[in-house]
Coordinates of C-alpha atoms and ligand atoms in Angstrom, one line a residue:
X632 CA 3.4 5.3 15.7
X633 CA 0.4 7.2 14.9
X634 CA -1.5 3.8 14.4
X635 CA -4.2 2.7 16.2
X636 CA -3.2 -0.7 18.6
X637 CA -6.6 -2.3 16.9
X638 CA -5.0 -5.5 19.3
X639 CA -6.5 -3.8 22.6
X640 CA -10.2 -3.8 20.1
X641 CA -10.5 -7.3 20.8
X642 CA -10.3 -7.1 24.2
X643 CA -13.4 -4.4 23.8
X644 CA -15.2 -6.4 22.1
X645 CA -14.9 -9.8 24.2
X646 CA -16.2 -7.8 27.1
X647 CA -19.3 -6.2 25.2
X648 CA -19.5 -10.1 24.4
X649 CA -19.5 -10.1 20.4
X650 CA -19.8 -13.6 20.2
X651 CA -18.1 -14.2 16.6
X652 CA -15.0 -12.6 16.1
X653 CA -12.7 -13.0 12.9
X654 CA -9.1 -12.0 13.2
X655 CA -7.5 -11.4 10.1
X656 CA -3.5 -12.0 10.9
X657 CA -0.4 -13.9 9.3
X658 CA 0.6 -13.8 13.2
X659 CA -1.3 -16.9 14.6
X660 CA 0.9 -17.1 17.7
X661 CA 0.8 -13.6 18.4
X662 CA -2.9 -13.8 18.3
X663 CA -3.2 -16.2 20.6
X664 CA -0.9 -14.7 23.0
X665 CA -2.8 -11.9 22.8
X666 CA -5.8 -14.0 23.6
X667 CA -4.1 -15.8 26.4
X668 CA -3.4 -12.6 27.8
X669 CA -6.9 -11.2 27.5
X670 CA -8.5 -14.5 28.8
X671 CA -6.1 -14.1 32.3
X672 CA -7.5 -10.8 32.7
X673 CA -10.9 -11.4 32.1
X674 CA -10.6 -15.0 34.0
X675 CA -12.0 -17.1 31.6
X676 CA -9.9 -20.2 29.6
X677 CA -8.3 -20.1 26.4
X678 CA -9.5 -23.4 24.3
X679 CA -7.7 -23.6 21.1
X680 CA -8.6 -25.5 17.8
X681 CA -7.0 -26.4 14.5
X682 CA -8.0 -29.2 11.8
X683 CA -4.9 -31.2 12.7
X684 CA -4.7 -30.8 16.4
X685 CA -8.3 -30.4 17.1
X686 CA -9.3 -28.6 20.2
X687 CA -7.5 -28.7 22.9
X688 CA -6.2 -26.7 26.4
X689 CA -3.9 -24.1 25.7
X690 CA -0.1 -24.7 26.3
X691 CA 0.4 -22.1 28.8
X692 CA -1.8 -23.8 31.6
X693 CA 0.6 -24.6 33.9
X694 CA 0.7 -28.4 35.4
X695 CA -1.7 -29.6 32.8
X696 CA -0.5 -32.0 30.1
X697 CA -1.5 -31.5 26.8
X698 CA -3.4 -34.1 25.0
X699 CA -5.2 -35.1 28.6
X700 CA -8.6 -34.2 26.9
X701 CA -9.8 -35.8 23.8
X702 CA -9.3 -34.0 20.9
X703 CA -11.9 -33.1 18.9
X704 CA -11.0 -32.6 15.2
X705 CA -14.4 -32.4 13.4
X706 CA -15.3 -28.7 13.0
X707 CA -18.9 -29.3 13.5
X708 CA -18.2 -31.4 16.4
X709 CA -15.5 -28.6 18.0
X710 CA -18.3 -26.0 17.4
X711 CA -20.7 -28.2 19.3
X712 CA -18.0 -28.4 22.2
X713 CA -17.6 -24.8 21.8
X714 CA -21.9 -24.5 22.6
X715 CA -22.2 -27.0 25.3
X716 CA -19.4 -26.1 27.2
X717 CA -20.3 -24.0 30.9
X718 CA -17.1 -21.9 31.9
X719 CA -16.4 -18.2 30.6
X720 CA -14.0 -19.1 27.5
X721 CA -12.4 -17.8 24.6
X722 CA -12.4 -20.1 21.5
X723 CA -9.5 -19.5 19.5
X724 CA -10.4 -21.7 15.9
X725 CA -6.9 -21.5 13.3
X726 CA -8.0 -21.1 10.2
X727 CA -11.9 -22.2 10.3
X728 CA -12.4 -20.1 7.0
X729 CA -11.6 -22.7 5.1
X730 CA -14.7 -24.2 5.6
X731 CA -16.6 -21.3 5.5
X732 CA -16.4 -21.0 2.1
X733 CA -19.4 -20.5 0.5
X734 CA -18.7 -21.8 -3.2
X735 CA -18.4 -25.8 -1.5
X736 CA -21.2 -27.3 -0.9
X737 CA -20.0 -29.4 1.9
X738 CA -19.8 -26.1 4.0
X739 CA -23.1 -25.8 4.3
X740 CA -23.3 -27.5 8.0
X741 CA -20.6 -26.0 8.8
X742 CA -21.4 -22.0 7.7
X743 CA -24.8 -23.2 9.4
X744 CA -23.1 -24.0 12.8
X745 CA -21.3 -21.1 13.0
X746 CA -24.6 -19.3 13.1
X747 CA -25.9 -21.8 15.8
X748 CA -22.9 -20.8 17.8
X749 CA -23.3 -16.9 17.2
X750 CA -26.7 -17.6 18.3
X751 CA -25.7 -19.6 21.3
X752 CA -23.2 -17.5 22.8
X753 CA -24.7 -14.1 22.2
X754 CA -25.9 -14.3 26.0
X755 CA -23.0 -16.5 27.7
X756 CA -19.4 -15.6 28.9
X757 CA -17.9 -17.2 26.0
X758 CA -16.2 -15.8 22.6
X759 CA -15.7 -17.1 19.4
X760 CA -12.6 -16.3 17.7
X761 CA -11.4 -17.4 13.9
X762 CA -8.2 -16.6 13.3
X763 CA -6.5 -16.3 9.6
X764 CA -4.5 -14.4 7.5
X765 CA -7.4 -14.6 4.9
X766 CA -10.5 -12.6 5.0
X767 CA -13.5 -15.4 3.5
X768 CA -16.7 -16.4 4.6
X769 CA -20.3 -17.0 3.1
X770 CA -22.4 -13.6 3.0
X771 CA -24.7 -15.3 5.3
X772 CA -22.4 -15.1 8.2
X773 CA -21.6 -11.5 7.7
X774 CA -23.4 -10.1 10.5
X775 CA -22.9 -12.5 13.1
X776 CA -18.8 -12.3 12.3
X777 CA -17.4 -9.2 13.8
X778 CA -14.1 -8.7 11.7
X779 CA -10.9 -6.8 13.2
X780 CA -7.5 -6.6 12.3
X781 CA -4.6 -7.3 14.4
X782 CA -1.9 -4.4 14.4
X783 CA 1.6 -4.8 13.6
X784 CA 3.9 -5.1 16.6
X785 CA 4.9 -2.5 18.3
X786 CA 8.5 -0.9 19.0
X787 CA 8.1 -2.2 23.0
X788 CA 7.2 -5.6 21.4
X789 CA 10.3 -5.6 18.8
X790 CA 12.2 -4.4 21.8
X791 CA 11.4 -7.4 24.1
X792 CA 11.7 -9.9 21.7
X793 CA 15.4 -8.6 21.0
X794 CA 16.1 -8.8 24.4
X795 CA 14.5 -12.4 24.3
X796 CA 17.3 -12.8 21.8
X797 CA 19.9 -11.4 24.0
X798 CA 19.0 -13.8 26.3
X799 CA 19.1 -16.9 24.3
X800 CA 22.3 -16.4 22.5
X801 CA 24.0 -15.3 25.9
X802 CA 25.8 -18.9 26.4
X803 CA 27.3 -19.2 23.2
X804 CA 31.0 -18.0 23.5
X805 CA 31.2 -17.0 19.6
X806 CA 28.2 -14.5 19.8
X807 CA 29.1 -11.1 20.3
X808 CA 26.5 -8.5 21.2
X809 CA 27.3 -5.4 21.4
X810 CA 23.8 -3.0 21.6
X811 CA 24.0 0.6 23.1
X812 CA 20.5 2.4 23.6
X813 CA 21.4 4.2 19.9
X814 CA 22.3 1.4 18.1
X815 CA 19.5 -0.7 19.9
X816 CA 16.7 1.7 18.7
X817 CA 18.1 2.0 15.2
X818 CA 17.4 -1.9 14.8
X819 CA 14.0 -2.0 16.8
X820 CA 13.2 1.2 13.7
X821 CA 14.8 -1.0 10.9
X822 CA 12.3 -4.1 11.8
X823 CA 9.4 -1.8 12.0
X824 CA 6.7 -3.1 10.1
X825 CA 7.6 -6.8 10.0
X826 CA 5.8 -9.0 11.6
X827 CA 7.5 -10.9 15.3
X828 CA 8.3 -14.0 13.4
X829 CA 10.1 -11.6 10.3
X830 CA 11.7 -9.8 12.9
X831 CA 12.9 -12.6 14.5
X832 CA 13.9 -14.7 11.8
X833 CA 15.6 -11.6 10.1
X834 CA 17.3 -10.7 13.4
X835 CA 18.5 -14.5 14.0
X836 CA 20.1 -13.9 9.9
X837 CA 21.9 -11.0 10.9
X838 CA 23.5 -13.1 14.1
X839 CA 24.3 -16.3 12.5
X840 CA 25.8 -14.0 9.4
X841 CA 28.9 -12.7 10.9
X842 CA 28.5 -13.5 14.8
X843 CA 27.5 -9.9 16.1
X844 CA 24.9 -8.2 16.7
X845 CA 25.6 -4.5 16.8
X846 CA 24.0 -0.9 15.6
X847 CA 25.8 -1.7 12.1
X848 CA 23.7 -4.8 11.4
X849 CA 20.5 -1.9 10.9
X850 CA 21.4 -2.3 7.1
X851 CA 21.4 -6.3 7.0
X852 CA 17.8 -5.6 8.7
X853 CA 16.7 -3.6 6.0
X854 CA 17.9 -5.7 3.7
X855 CA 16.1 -8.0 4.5
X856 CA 13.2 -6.5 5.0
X857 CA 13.3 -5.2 1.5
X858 CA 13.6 -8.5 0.3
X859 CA 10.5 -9.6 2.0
X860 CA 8.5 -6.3 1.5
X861 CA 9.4 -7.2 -2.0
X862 CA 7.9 -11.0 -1.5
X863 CA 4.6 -9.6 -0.1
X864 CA 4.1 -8.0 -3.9
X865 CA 2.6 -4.7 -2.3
X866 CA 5.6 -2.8 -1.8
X867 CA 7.8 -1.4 -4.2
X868 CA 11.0 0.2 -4.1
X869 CA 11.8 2.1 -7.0
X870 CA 15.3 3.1 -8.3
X871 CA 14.1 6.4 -9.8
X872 CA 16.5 7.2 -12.9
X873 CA 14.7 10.6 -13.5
X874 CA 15.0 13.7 -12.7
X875 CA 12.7 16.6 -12.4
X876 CA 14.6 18.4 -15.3
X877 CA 13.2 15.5 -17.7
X878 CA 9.5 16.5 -17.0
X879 CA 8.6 18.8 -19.9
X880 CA 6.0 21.7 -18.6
X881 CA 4.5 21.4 -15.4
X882 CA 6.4 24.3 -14.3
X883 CA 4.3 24.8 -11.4
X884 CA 4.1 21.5 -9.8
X885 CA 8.0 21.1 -10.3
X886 CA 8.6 24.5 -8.6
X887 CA 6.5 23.1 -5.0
X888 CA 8.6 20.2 -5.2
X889 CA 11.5 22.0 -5.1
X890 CA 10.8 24.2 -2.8
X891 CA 9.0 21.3 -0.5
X892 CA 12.5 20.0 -0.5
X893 CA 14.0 21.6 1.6
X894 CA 11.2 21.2 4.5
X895 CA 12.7 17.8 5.2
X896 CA 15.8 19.2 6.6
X897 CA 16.8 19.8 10.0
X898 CA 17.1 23.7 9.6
X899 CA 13.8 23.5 8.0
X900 CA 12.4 21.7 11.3
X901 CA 14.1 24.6 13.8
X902 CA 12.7 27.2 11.6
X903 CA 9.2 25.7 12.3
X904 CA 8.1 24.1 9.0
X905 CA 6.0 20.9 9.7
X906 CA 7.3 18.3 7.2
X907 CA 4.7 18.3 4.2
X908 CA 1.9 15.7 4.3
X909 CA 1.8 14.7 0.4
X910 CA 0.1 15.8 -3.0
X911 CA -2.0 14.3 -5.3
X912 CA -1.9 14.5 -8.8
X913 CA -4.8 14.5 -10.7
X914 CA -5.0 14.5 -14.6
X915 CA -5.2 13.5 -18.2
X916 CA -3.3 9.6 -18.5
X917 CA 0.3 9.9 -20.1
X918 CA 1.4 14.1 -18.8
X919 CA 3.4 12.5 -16.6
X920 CA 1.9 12.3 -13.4
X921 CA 4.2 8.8 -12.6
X922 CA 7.1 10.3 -14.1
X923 CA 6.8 13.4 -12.0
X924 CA 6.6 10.8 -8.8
X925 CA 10.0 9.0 -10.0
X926 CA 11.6 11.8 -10.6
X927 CA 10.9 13.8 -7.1
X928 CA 12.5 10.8 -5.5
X929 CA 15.7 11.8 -7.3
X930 CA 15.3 15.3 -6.3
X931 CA 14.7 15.1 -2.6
X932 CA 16.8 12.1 -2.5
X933 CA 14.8 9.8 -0.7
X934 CA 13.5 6.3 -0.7
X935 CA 10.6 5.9 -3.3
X936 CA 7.8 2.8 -2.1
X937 CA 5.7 2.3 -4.8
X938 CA 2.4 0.7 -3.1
X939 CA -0.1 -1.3 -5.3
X940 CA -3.3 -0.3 -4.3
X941 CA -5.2 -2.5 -6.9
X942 CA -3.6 -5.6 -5.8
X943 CA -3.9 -5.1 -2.6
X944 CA -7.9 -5.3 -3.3
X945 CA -7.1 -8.4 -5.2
X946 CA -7.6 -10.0 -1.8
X947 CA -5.1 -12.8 -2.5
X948 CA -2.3 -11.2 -0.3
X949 CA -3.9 -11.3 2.5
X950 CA -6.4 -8.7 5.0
X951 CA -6.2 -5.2 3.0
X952 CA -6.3 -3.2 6.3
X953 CA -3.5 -5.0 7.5
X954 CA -1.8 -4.6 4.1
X955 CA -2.0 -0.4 4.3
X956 CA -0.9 -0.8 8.0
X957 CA 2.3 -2.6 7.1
X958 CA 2.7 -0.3 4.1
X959 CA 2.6 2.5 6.5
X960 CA 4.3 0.9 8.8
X961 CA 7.3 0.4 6.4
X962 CA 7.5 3.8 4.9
X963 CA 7.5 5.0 8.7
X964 CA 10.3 2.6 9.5
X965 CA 12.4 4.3 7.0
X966 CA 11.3 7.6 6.9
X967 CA 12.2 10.0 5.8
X968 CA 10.3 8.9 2.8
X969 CA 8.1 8.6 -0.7
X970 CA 5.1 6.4 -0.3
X971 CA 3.8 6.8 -3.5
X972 CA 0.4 5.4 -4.4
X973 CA 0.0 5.6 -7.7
X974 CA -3.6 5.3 -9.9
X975 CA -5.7 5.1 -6.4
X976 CA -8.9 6.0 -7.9
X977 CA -8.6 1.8 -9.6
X978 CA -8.4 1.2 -5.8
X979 CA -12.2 2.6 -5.5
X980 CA -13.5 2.3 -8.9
X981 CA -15.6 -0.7 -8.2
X982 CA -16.6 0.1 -4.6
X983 CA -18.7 3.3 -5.0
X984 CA -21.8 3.9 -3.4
X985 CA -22.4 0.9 -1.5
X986 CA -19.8 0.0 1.1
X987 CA -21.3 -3.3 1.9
X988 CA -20.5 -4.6 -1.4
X989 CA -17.0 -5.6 -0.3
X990 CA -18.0 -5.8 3.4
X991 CA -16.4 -2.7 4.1
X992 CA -13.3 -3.2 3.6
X993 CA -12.9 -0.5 1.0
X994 CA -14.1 2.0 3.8
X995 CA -12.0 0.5 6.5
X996 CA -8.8 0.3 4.4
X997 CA -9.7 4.1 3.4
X998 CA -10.0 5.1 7.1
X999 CA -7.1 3.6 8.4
X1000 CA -5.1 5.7 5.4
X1001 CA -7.1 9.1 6.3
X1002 CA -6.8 8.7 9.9
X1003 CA -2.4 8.0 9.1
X1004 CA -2.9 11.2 7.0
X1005 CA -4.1 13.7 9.6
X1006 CA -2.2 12.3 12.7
X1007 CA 1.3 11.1 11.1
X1008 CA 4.3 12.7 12.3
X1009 CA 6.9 11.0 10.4
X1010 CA 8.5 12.4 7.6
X1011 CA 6.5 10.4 4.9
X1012 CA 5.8 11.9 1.8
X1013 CA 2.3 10.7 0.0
X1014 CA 2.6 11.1 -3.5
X1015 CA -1.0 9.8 -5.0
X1016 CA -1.7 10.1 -8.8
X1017 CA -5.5 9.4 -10.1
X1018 CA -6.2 9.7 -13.8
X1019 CA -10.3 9.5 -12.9
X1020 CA -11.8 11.6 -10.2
X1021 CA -15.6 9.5 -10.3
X1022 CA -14.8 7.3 -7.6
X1023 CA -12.2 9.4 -5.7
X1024 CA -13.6 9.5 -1.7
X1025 CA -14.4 13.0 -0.7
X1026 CA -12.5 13.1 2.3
X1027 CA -8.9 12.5 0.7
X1028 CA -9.9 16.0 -1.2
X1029 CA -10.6 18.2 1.7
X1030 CA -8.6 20.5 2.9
X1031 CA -5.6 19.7 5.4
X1032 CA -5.4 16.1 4.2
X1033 CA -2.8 16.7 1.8
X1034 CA -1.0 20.1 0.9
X1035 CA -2.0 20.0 -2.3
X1036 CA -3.8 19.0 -5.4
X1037 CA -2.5 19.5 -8.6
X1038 CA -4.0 19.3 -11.9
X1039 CA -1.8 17.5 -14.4
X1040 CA -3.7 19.2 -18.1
X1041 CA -2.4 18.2 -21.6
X1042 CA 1.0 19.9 -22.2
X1043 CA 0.5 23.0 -24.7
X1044 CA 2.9 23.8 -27.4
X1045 CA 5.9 24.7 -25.9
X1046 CA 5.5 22.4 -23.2
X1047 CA 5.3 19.3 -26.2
X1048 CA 7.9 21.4 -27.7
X1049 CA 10.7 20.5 -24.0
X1050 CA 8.8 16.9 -24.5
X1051 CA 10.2 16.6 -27.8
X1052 CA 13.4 17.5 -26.9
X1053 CA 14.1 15.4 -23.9
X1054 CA 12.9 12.5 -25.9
X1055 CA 15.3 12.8 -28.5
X1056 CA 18.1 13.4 -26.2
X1057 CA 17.1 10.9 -24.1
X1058 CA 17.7 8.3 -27.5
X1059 CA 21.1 10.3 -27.5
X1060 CA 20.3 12.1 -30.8
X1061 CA 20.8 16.6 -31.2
X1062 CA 17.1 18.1 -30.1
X1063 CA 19.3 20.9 -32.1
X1064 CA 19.0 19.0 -35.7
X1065 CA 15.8 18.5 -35.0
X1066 CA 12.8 20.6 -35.4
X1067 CA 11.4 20.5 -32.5
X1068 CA 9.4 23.8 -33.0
X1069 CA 7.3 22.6 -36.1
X1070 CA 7.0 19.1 -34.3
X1071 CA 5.3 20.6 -31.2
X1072 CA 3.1 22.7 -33.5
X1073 CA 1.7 19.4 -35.8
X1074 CA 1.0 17.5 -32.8
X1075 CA -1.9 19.7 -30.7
X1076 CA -3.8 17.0 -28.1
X1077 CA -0.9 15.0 -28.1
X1078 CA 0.3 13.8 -24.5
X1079 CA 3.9 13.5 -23.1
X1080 CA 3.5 9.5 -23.9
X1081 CA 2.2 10.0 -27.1
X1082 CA 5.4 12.3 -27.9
X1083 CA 7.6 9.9 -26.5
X1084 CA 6.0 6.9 -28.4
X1085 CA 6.6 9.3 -31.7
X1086 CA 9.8 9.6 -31.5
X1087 CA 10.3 5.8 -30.4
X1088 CA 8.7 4.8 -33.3
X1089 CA 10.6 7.2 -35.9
X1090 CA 14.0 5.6 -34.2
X1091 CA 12.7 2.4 -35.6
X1092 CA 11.4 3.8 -39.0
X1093 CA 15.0 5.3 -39.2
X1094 CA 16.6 2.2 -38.2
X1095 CA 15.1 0.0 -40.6
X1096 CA 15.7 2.7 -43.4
X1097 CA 19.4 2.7 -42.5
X1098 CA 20.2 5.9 -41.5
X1099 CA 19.7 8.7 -39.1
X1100 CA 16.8 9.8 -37.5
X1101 CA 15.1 13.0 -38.9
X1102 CA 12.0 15.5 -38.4
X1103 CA 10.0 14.0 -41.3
X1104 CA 10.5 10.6 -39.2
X1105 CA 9.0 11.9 -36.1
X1106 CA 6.2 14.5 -38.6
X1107 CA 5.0 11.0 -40.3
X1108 CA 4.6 9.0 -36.8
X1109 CA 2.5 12.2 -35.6
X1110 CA 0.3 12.2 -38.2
X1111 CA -0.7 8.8 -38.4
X1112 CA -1.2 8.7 -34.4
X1113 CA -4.7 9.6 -33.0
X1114 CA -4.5 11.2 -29.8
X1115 CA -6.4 9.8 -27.6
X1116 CA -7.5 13.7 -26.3
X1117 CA -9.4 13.1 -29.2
X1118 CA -11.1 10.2 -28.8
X1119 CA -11.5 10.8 -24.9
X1120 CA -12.1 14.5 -25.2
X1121 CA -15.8 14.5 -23.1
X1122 CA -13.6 13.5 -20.3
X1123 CA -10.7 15.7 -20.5
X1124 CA -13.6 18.7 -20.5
X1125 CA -15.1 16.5 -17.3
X1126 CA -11.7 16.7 -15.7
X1127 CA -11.0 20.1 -16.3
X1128 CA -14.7 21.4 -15.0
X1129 CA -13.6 18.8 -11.7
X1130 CA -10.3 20.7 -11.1
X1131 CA -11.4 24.4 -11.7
X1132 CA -11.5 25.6 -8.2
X1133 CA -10.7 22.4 -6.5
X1134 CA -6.9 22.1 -8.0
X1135 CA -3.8 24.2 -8.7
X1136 CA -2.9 24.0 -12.4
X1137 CA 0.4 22.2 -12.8
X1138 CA 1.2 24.6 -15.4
X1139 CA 1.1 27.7 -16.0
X1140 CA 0.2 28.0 -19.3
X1141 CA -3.1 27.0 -20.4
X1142 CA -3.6 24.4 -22.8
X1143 CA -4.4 26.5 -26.2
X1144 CA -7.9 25.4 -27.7
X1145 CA -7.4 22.8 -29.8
X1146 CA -7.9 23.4 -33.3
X1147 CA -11.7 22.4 -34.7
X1148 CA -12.3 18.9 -34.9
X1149 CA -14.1 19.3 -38.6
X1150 CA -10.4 20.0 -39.6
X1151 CA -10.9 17.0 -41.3
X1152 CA -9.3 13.8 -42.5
X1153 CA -5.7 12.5 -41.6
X1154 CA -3.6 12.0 -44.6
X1155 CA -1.0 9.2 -44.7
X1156 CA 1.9 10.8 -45.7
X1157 CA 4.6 8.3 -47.0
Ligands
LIG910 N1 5.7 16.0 -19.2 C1 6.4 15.0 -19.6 N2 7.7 15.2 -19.9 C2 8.5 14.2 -20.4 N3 8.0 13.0 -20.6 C3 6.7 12.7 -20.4 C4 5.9 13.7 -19.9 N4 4.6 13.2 -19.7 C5 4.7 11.9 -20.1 N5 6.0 11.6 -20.5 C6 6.5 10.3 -21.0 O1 5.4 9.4 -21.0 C7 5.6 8.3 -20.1 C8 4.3 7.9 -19.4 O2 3.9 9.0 -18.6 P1 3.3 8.8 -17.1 O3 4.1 9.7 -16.2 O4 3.3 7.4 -16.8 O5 1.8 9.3 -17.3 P2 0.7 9.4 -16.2 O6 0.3 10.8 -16.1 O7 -0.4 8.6 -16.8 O8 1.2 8.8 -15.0 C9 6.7 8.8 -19.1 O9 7.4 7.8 -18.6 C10 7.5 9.7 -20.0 O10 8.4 9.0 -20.7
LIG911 MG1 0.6 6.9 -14.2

C-alpha cells in the first residue's frame, strides 16, 4: 500500500522526546500495543490511564498483578503522577480530550496541567500520549500537543490476526478451515481498510455463519465491510443506473472515458499502459459533471465510492486524515475502482489562506490525498468534480497529478437539443413528437438540470390538465424559468477565463454567445 505507516512516526517522535503527543484512533488497543512495543524497545514502561480505571501498570508486565498500585482516577491527580514520576515512561491517557474541551469551564485546571506536563517533560525520558478517536482540545494547547494519526493495519497485520484466528478455532470439531495462500490473500484484500477489531469481528461472522472459513467467504467480507463503510457515513457505494449515452454533449470528455476504458484491462497492462490516475471536472453547476461520474461507472463496469468530502470536515466522524486513509484504503481493497469525490472545492472553501485555522488538518488531509495520487499503484480511478475553482489547492492542478482536467461549459444548442431528448425519453414519452429543435433554441443559458426540471415540470402541467404532454408544455416552463447563467453570469465568465489554457473543453462546440441581455422582459405566456 502506497501509504505511509504514520504508526512507526510515533516511535520518531518519542525518541526526539515530543513530550505531548495526541493519537487520533478508533483503535485504542492497537495503540497501545503499539506503544507497548515501542516502550520494550526504547526500555522505558508503559503506564496507562482511563477515567474509569485510572492509571495503572500495563497488562503485559509479566508477574505483576494488576490493581497492586493505587489507582489514580483524578485527571489532575494522574497528570501530577505522570510529572513526579523518575523512570523513562510512556503515558498512554484514553480519551483525556474530553476534558480538554475548551467550551467547559471546569477544564480549565485541567487544559492548564497539560501545559504543566508539556512543560515538565520537555527535558525528561518520559512521553505523553492521549489517545482518541476524536480530534478536540483548547487552542491554548495547540503547540505543546503534537497530533499524528495512526495508520490502518496492514496486510502482515490482517494476516497474523487471521492466523490468530486459525489458532483459536482449531479445537472446535465443527470449524472447518480451509485457506490456500490464494484464497488466504483474497480475504486479507477483502478486510483491507477495516480496522483489527472490524476485521476480526467481520471474520468471526463469516465463521460462526456457515462453519467455514474458505477463499469463498471474500464476498461475506465485503459484505460486511460495505455495511460498515456504509455506517461510517463517508463512503458511498453507488448503483449507477446511467449510462454515458444519457449525457447530452460533452462529446469530448465522453470520448476519454471510453477510450480510458480499456486501460484497465490485462492486455492493456502487457501493452504497457499505466492504469489512468483520475480526472477532474470542473464547471458550471447542473452540465452534468455528477451525472458524467455515475454514468462512467456503468461504462467501465466498476465499483463507484462516492466519498463525502464536506462531512468528513464536519469533524463528527472522527480524525479527517484517518477518514481519507480508510477511504483510500477501501477503494484499494477493492480495486479495480471509482473513488469519486464529488464537489471537493466545499472541502476547502472555508480553509483558504491560513492553514492554522483548522490546525492543519485541511493541509494534512490534502497531503495525504496528493502524496496517494502520485505514488498509487492500484487501479483506482479518481473522479473529482468542483463547481468553484477559488479555493481549489494548486497542487491537485499540476501536471501528472491527474490525467486530466476537463472543463464542463454550459451545453450549446444542439447539445440542449440531445438534453431534451433524453429527458423526454427518459419519462417514456416520443423525443420524435416533440419539438425538440425549437425547444433547444428558446432556451440559450439553460443547463442540463434546468432542461430536465422543464420537462419535469410540463409532465405535471400535462398531468393536471389531463392529457398528454406537449412542446407548448415544455415552451411555457422555459419561459417562465430564469437561468441561473443569468443571474450567475460574472462567474461563468470567471470560470471560463480559469479553464482557458489550464483545461480541455468537454465539448467541442463552443457555447454560442448568448443573446443580449437588454433583450428584455419575460412574458408569461398562459
Ligand atoms: N449533459 C447532460 N445530459 C443529460 N442530463 C443532464 C446533463 N447535465 C445535467 N443533466 C441533468 O441534471 C441533473 C443534475 O446534473 P449534475 O450532473 O448533478 O450537475 P453537476 O454538473 O452540478 O454535477 C442530472 O442528474 C441530469 O438529470
Ligand atoms: Mg454535482
Amino acid at each position: 500500500m502506497a501509504i505511509p505507516a504514520l504508526g512507526d512516526q510515533i516511535e520518531l517522535l518519542v525518541r526526539a522526546r515530543y513530550p505531548v503527543l495526541y493519537v487520533v484512533s478508533w483503535e485504542e488497543a492497537r495503540v497501545e500495543q503499539h506503544l507497548q512495543a515501542i516502550a520494550a524497545r526504547r526500555n522505558k514502561q508503559l503506564h496507562v490511564w482511563s477515567i474509569t480505571e485510572g492509571i495503572r501498570e500495563a497488562s503485559t508486565v509479566e508477574g505483576q498483578a494488576p490493581g497492586k498500585k493505587r489507582a489514580v482516577t483524578d485527571p489532575i491527580e494522574a497528570l501530577e503522577v505522570v510529572i513526579q514520576h523518575k523512570e523513562a515512561a510512556i503515558y498512554l491517557f484514553n480519551d483525556l480530550n474530553a476534558f480538554l474541551r475548551p467550551e467547559i469551564a471546569c477544564n480549565r485546571p485541567i487544559i492548564r496541567k497539560v501545559r504543566e506536563v508539556a512543560r515538565a517533560l520537555a527535558d525528561s525520558y518520559k512521553t505523553l500520549v492521549i489517545c482518541s478517536p476524536l480530534m478536540e482540545m483548547a487552542p491554548e494547547l495547540q503547540k505543546d500537543v503534537t497530533v499524528v494519526d495512526f495508520s490502518l493495519p496492514t496486510p502482515a497485520q490482517i494476516d497474523s490476526l487471521l492466523d490468530r484466528i486459525i489458532k483459536d478455532v482449531a479445537q472446535h470439531a465443527s470449524i472447518r478451515v480451509d485457506l490456500h495462500t490464494k484464497g488466504r490473500e483474497a480475504l486479507v484484500r477483502a478486510a483491507g481498510g477495516l480496522t483489527l477489531q472490524e476485521a476480526e469481528n467481520v471474520f468471526a461472522k463469516t465463521l460462526v455463519n456457515d462453519g467455514t472459513l474458505n477463499g469463498e467467504d471474500v464476498s461475506t467480507v465485503f459484505a460486511e465491510k460495505q455495511q460498515i463503510i456504509r455506517k461510517s457515513g463517508l463512503l458511498e457505494y453507488y448503483e449507477a443506473s446511467d449510462a454515458l449515452d444519457d449525457v447530452g454533449g460533452l462529446d469530448q470528455l465522453k470520448e476519454w472515458l471510453k477510450r480510458r476504458a480499456m486501460a484497465f484491462t490485462d492486455e492493456a497492462q502487457k501493452f504497457g499502459l499505466p492504469a489512468p490516475k483520475g480526472v477532474l471536472l470542473v464547471g458550471v453547476q447542473g452540465c452534468g459533471k455528477s451525472l458524467c461520474a455515475k454514468a462512467v461507472s456503468r461504462e467501465w463496469n466498476m465499483p463507484l465510492l462516492r466519498f463525502d468530502m464536506g462531512r468528513m470536515f464536519a469533524s463528527l466522524v472522527g480524525s479527517s486524515e484517518q477518514n481519507i486513509r480508510r477511504a483510500i484504503a477501501v477503494a484499494e481493497s477493492i480495486a479495480p475502482a471509482i473513488l469519486w469525490i464529488d464537489e471537493i472545492d466545499k472541502a476547502f472553501a472555508g480553509s483558504s489562506g491560513s492553514a492554522g485555522a483548522d490546525g492543519g488538518t485541511t493541509a494534512r488531509v490534502m497531503s495525504t490525498f496528493l502524496t496517494w495520487l502520485s505514488e498509487k499503484s492500484k487501479p483506482v480511478f479518481v473522479l473529482a468534480t468542483a463547481n468553484d475553482i477559488s479555493h481549489l489547492p494548486p497542487e491537485l492542478l499540476r501536471k501528472g497529478r491527474l490525467d486530466e482536467i476537463f472543463f464542463v461549459d454550459l451545453p450549446n444548442q444542439e447539445e440542449r437539443r440531445r438534453i431534451f431528448e433524453i429527458h423526454i425519453a427518459k419519462r417514456k414519452r416520443d423525443a420524435g413528437v416533440i419539438d425538440t429543435e425549437h425547444l433547444a433554441a428558446a432556451a440559450p443559458g439553460f443547463s442540463g438540470a434546468e432542461i430536465e426540471q422543464a420537462v419535469i415540470s410540463a409532465l405535471y402541467d400535462a398531468f393536471y390538465l389531463g392529457r398528454d404532454l406537449t412542446s407548448d408544455d415544455i415552451l411555457r416552463n422555459i419561459t417562465q424559468t430564469v437561468p441561473l447563467s443569468r443571474t450567475m453570469s460574472e462567474r461563468i465568465e470567471g470560470l471560463r477565463g480559469w479553464a482557458d489554457g489550464r483545461a480541455r473543453l468537454a465539448s467541442t462546440r463552443t457555447v454560442e454567445a448568448e443573446p443580449t441581455r437588454s433583450g428584455g422582459r419575460k412574458l408569461e405566456i398562459g
